[in-house]
Short mmCIF file of C-alpha atoms in Angstrom, two decimals:
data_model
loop_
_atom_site.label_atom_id
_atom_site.label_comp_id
_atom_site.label_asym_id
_atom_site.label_seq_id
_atom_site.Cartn_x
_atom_site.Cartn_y
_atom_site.Cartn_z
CA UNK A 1 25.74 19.43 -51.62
CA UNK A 2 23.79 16.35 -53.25
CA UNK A 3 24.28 14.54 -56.53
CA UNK A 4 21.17 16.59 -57.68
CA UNK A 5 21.55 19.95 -56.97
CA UNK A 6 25.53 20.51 -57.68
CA UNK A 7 25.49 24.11 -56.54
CA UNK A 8 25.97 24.66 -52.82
CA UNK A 9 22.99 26.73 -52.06
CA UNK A 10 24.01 27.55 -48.36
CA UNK A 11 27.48 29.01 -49.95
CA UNK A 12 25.18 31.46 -52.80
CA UNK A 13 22.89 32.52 -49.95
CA UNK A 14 26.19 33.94 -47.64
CA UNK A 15 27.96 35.00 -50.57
CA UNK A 16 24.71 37.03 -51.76
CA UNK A 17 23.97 38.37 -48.16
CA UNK A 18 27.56 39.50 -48.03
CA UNK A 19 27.55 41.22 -51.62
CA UNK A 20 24.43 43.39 -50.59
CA UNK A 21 25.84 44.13 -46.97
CA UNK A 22 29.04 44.94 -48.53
CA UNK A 23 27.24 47.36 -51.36
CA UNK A 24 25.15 49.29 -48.19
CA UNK A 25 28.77 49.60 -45.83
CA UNK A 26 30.19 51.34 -48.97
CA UNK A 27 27.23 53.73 -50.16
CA UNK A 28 25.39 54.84 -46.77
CA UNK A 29 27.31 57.78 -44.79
CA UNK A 30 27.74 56.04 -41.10
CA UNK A 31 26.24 59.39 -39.49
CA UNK A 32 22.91 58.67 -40.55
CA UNK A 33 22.62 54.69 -40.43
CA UNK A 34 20.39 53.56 -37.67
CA UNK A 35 21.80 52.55 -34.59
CA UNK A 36 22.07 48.86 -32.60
CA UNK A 37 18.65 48.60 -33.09
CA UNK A 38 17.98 48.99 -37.03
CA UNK A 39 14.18 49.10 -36.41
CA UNK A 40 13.78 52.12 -33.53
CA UNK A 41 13.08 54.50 -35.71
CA UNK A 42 10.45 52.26 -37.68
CA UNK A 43 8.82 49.87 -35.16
CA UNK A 44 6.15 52.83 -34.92
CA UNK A 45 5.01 52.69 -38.21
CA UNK A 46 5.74 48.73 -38.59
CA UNK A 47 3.20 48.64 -35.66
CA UNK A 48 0.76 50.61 -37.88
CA UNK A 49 0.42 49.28 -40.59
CA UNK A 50 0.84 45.52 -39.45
CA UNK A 51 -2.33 46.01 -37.36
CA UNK A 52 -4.10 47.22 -40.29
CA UNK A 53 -4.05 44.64 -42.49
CA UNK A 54 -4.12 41.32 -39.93
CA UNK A 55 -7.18 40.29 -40.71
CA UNK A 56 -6.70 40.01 -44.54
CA UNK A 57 -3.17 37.96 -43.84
CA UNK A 58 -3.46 34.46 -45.48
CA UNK A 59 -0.58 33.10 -43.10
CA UNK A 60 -2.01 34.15 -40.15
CA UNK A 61 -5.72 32.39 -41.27
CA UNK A 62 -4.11 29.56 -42.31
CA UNK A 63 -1.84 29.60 -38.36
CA UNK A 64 -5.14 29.50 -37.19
CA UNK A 65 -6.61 27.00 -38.37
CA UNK A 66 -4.03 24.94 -37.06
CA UNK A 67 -3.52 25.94 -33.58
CA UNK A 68 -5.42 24.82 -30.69
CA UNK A 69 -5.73 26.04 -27.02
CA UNK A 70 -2.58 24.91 -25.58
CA UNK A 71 -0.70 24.85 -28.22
CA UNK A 72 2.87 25.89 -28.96
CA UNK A 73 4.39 28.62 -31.54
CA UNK A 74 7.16 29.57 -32.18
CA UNK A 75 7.36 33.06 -33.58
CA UNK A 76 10.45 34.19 -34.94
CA UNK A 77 11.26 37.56 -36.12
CA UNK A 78 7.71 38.73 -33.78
CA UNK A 79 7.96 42.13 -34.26
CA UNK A 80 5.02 43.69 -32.63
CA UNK A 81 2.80 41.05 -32.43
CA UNK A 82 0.99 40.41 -36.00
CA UNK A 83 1.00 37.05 -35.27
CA UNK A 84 1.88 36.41 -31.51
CA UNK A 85 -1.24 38.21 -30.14
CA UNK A 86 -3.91 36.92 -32.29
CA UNK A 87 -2.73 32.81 -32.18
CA UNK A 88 -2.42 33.98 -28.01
CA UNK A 89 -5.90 35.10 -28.35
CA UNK A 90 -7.07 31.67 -30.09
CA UNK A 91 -5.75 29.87 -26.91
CA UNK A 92 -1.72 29.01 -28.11
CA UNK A 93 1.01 29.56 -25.88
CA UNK A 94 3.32 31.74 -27.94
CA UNK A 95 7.72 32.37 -27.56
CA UNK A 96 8.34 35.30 -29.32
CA UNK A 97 11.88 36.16 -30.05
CA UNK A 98 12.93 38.82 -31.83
CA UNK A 99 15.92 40.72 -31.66
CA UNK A 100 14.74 44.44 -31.92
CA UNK A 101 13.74 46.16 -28.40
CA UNK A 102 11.57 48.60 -29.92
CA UNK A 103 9.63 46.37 -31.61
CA UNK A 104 8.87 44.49 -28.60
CA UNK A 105 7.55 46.89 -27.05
CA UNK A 106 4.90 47.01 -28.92
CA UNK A 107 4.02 43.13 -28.59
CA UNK A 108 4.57 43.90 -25.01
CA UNK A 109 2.45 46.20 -24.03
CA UNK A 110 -0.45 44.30 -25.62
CA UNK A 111 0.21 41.24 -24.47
CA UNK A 112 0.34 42.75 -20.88
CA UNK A 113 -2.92 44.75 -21.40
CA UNK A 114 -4.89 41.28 -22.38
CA UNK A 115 -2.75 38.88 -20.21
CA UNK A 116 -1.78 36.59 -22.99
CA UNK A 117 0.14 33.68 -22.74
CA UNK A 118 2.81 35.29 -24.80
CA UNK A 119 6.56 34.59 -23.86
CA UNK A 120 8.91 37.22 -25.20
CA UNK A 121 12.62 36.64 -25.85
CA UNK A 122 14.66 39.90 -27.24
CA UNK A 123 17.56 37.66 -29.04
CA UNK A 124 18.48 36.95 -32.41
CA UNK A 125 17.09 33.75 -33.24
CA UNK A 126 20.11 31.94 -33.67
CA UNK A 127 21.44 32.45 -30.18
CA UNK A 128 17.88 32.19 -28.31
CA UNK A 129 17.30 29.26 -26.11
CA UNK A 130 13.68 28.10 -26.81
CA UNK A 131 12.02 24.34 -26.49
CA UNK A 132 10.37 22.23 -28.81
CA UNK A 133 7.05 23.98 -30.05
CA UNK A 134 4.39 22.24 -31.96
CA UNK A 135 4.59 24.81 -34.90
CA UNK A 136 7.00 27.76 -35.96
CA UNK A 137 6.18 30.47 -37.77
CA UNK A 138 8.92 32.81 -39.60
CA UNK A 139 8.10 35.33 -41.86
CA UNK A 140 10.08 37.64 -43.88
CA UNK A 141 13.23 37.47 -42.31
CA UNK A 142 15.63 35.28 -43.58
CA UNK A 143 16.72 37.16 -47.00
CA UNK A 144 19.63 39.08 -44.75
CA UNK A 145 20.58 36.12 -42.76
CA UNK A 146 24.19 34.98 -43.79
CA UNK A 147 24.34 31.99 -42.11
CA UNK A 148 20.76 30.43 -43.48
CA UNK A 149 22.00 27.17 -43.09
CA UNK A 150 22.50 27.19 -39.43
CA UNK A 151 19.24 29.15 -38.93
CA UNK A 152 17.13 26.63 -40.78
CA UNK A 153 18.85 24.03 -39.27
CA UNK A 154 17.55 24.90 -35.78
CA UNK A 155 13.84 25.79 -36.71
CA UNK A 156 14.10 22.43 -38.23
CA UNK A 157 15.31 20.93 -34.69
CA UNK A 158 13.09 22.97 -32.63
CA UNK A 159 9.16 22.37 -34.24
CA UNK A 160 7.26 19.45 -35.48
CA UNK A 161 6.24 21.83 -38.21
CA UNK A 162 7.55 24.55 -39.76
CA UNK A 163 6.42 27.00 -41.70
CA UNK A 164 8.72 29.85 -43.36
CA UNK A 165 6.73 32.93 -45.42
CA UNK A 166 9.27 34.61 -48.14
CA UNK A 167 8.50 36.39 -51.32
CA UNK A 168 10.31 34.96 -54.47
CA UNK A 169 12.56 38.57 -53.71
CA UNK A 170 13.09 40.57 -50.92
CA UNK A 171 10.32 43.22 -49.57
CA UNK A 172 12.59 45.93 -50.17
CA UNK A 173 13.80 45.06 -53.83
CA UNK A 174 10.58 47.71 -54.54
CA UNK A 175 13.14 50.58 -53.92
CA UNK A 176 16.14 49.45 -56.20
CA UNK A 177 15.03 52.73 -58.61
CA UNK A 178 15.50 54.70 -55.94
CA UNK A 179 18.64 53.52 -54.95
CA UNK A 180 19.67 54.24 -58.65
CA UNK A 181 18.66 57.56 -58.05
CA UNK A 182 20.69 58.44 -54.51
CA UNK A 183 23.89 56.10 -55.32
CA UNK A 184 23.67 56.26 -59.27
CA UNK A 185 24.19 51.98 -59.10
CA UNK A 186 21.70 48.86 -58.54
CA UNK A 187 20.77 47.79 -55.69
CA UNK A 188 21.65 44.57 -55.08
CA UNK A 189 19.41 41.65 -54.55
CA UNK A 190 19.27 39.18 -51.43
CA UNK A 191 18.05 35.97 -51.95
CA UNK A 192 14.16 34.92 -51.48
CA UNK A 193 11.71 31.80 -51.37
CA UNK A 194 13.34 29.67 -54.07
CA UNK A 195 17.02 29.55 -52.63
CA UNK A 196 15.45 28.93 -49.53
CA UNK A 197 13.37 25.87 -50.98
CA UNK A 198 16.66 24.55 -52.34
CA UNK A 199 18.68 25.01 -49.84
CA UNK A 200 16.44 22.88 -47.21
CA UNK A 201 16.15 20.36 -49.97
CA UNK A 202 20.18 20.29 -50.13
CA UNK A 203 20.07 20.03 -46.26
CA UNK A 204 18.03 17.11 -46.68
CA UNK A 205 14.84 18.65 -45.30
CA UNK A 206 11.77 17.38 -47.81
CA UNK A 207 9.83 21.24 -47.95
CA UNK A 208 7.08 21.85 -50.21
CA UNK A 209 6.03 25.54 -51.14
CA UNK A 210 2.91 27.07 -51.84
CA UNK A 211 2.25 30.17 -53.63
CA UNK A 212 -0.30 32.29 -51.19
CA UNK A 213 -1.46 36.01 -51.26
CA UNK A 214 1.08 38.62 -50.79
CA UNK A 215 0.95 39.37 -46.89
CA UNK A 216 3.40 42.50 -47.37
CA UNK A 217 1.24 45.38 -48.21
CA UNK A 218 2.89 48.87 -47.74
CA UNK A 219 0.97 52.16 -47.71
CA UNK A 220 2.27 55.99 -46.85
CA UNK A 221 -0.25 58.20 -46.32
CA UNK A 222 1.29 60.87 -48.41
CA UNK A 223 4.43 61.63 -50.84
CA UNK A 224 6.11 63.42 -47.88
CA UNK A 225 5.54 60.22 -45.60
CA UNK A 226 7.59 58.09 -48.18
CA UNK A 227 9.95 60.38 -48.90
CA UNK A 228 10.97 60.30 -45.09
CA UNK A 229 10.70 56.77 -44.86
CA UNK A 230 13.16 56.78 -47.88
CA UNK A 231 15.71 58.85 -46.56
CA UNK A 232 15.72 56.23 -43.41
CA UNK A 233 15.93 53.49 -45.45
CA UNK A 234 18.65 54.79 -47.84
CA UNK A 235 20.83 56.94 -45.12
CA UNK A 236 19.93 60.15 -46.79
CA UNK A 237 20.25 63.83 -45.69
CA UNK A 238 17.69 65.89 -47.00
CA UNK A 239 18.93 67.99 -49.78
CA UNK A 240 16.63 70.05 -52.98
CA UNK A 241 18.17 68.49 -55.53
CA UNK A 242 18.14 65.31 -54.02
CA UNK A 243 14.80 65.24 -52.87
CA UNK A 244 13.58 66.37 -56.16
CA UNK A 245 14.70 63.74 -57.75
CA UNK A 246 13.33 60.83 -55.36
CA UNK A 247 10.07 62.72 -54.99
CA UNK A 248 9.72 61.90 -59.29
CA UNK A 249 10.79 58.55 -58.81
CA UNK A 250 8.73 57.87 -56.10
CA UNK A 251 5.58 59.55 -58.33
CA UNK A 252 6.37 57.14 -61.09
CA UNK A 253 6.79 54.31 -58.23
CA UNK A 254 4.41 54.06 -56.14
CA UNK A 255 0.24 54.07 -56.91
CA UNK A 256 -2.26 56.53 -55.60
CA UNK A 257 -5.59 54.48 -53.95
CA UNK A 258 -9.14 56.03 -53.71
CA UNK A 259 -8.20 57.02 -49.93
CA UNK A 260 -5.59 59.30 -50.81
CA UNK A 261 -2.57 56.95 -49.53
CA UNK A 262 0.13 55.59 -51.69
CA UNK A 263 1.11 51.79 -52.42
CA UNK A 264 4.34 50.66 -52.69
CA UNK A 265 4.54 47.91 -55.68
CA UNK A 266 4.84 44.48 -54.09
CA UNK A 267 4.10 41.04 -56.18
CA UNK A 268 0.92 39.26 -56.16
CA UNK A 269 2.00 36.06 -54.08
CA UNK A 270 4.32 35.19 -51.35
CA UNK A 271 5.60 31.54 -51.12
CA UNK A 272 4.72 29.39 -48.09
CA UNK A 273 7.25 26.71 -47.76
CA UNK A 274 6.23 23.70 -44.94
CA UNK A 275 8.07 20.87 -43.40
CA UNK A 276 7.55 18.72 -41.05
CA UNK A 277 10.27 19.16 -38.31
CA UNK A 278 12.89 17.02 -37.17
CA UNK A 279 10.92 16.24 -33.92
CA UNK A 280 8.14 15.18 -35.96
CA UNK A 281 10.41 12.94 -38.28
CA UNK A 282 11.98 11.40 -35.46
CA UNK A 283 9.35 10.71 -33.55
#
């Protein structure tokens, strides 16, 4: 902690993690949770709809403008290549770790077809053994990390700059109605952009954020398609009742567009918060 910010932000972040870890362990029936790999039975979709939207993402424009052929990224949490492929394509050398084997495979098969100079590594970042890069990019996926502290503290050891994408609350906060609905309680909340700006500003890393177009967009091409994805999400058998009442909520939830698809309510701006790393500060 420091003199000016008496609450020990690393401390709030586990203890919030832990709360909403602790709420899903209680509510979601064990039979229907997904297995070792959370994301196998969404990495096709994720693949989707990350593809469709790429060239409308303000953190990958702004990745490019910064890269140049030879370059290195860092791109943790990769998933299936929204950002690996296209900085590969604009000459970088990308590492890509992310922990989830069916996401990879995704980023894997592309980067094969086009012979990119994309590295993969299927770790969790905190264990991975990567080398300096000249810039890391990390986006959405640090809200269920309970030990943010030592996470930060290693992309902060490991890039010249560094550059972590958050929303002010998690992508998934959306569906707290919903989980009023199943469990009859609130979801609760994981922490977002501003506990993550003050908690590299209590471990003495000088960040700045900047408020930039919301780079989560999530469509379902029809009522049925989100009420599936729900179930997933929310380790729900498929009951009448049930479904009745999630198909209302997800009426009142989620807004029809000309094409027929449905959008998921997500805010306006995500928060870009930069620093220059501890390789740059040193050197």
């Amino acid at each position: 902690m420091t003199p000016l910010l008496p609450i020990d932000w690393a401390a709030l972040w586990r203890a919030q993690v832990a709360a909403e870890h602790a709420q899903y362990e209680r509510l979601c029936d064990p039979r229907l949770r997904p297995g070792p790999d959370w994301w196998a039975t969404q990495a096709e979709q994720f693949h989707r709809r990350s593809r469709a939207v790429s060239h409308t993402d303000a953190l990958l424009q702004a990745a490019l403008a910064r890269v140049h052929p030879g370059a290195t990224v860092l791109d943790i949490g990769a998933g299936t290549g929204r950002y690996a492929l296209p900085l590969a394509r604009a000459g970088a050398h990308v590492i890509a770790i992310d922990s989830s084997p069916a996401m990879l495979h995704y980023l894997q098969q592309e980067a094969a077809a086009e012979a990119l100079p994309i590295t993969i590594i299927a770790e969790r970042w905190e264990t991975s053994t990567v080398p300096v890069a000249d810039l890391a990019i990390c986006a959405h996926v640090l809200y269920p990390i309970a030990d943010a502290e030592l996470f930060l503290r290693k992309l902060d050891a490991h890039a010249r700059h560094c550059w972590l994408l958050l929303n002010y609350e998690a992508p998934t906060s959306w569906m707290a109605p919903l989980w009023r609905v199943a469990y009859g309680e609130e979801r609760l909340p994981l922490p977002g952009a501003l506990e993550a700006l003050a908690l590299l500003h209590q471990l003495g890393i000088d960040a700045h954020l900047t408020p930039i177009p919301n780079t989560v967009t999530l469509r379902f091409a029809s009522l049925d398609e989100a009420l599936a994805e729900i179930r997933v999400r929310l380790c729900l058998a498929s009951t009448p009742e049930r479904d009745t009442r999630l198909r209302e909520a997800l009426t009142t939830l989620l807004e029809p567009l000309p094409d027929g698809s449905l959008r998921a309510p997500q805010p306006p701006h995500s928060a870009l918060i930069t620093w220059d790393g501890a390789p740059t500060r040193q050197g």
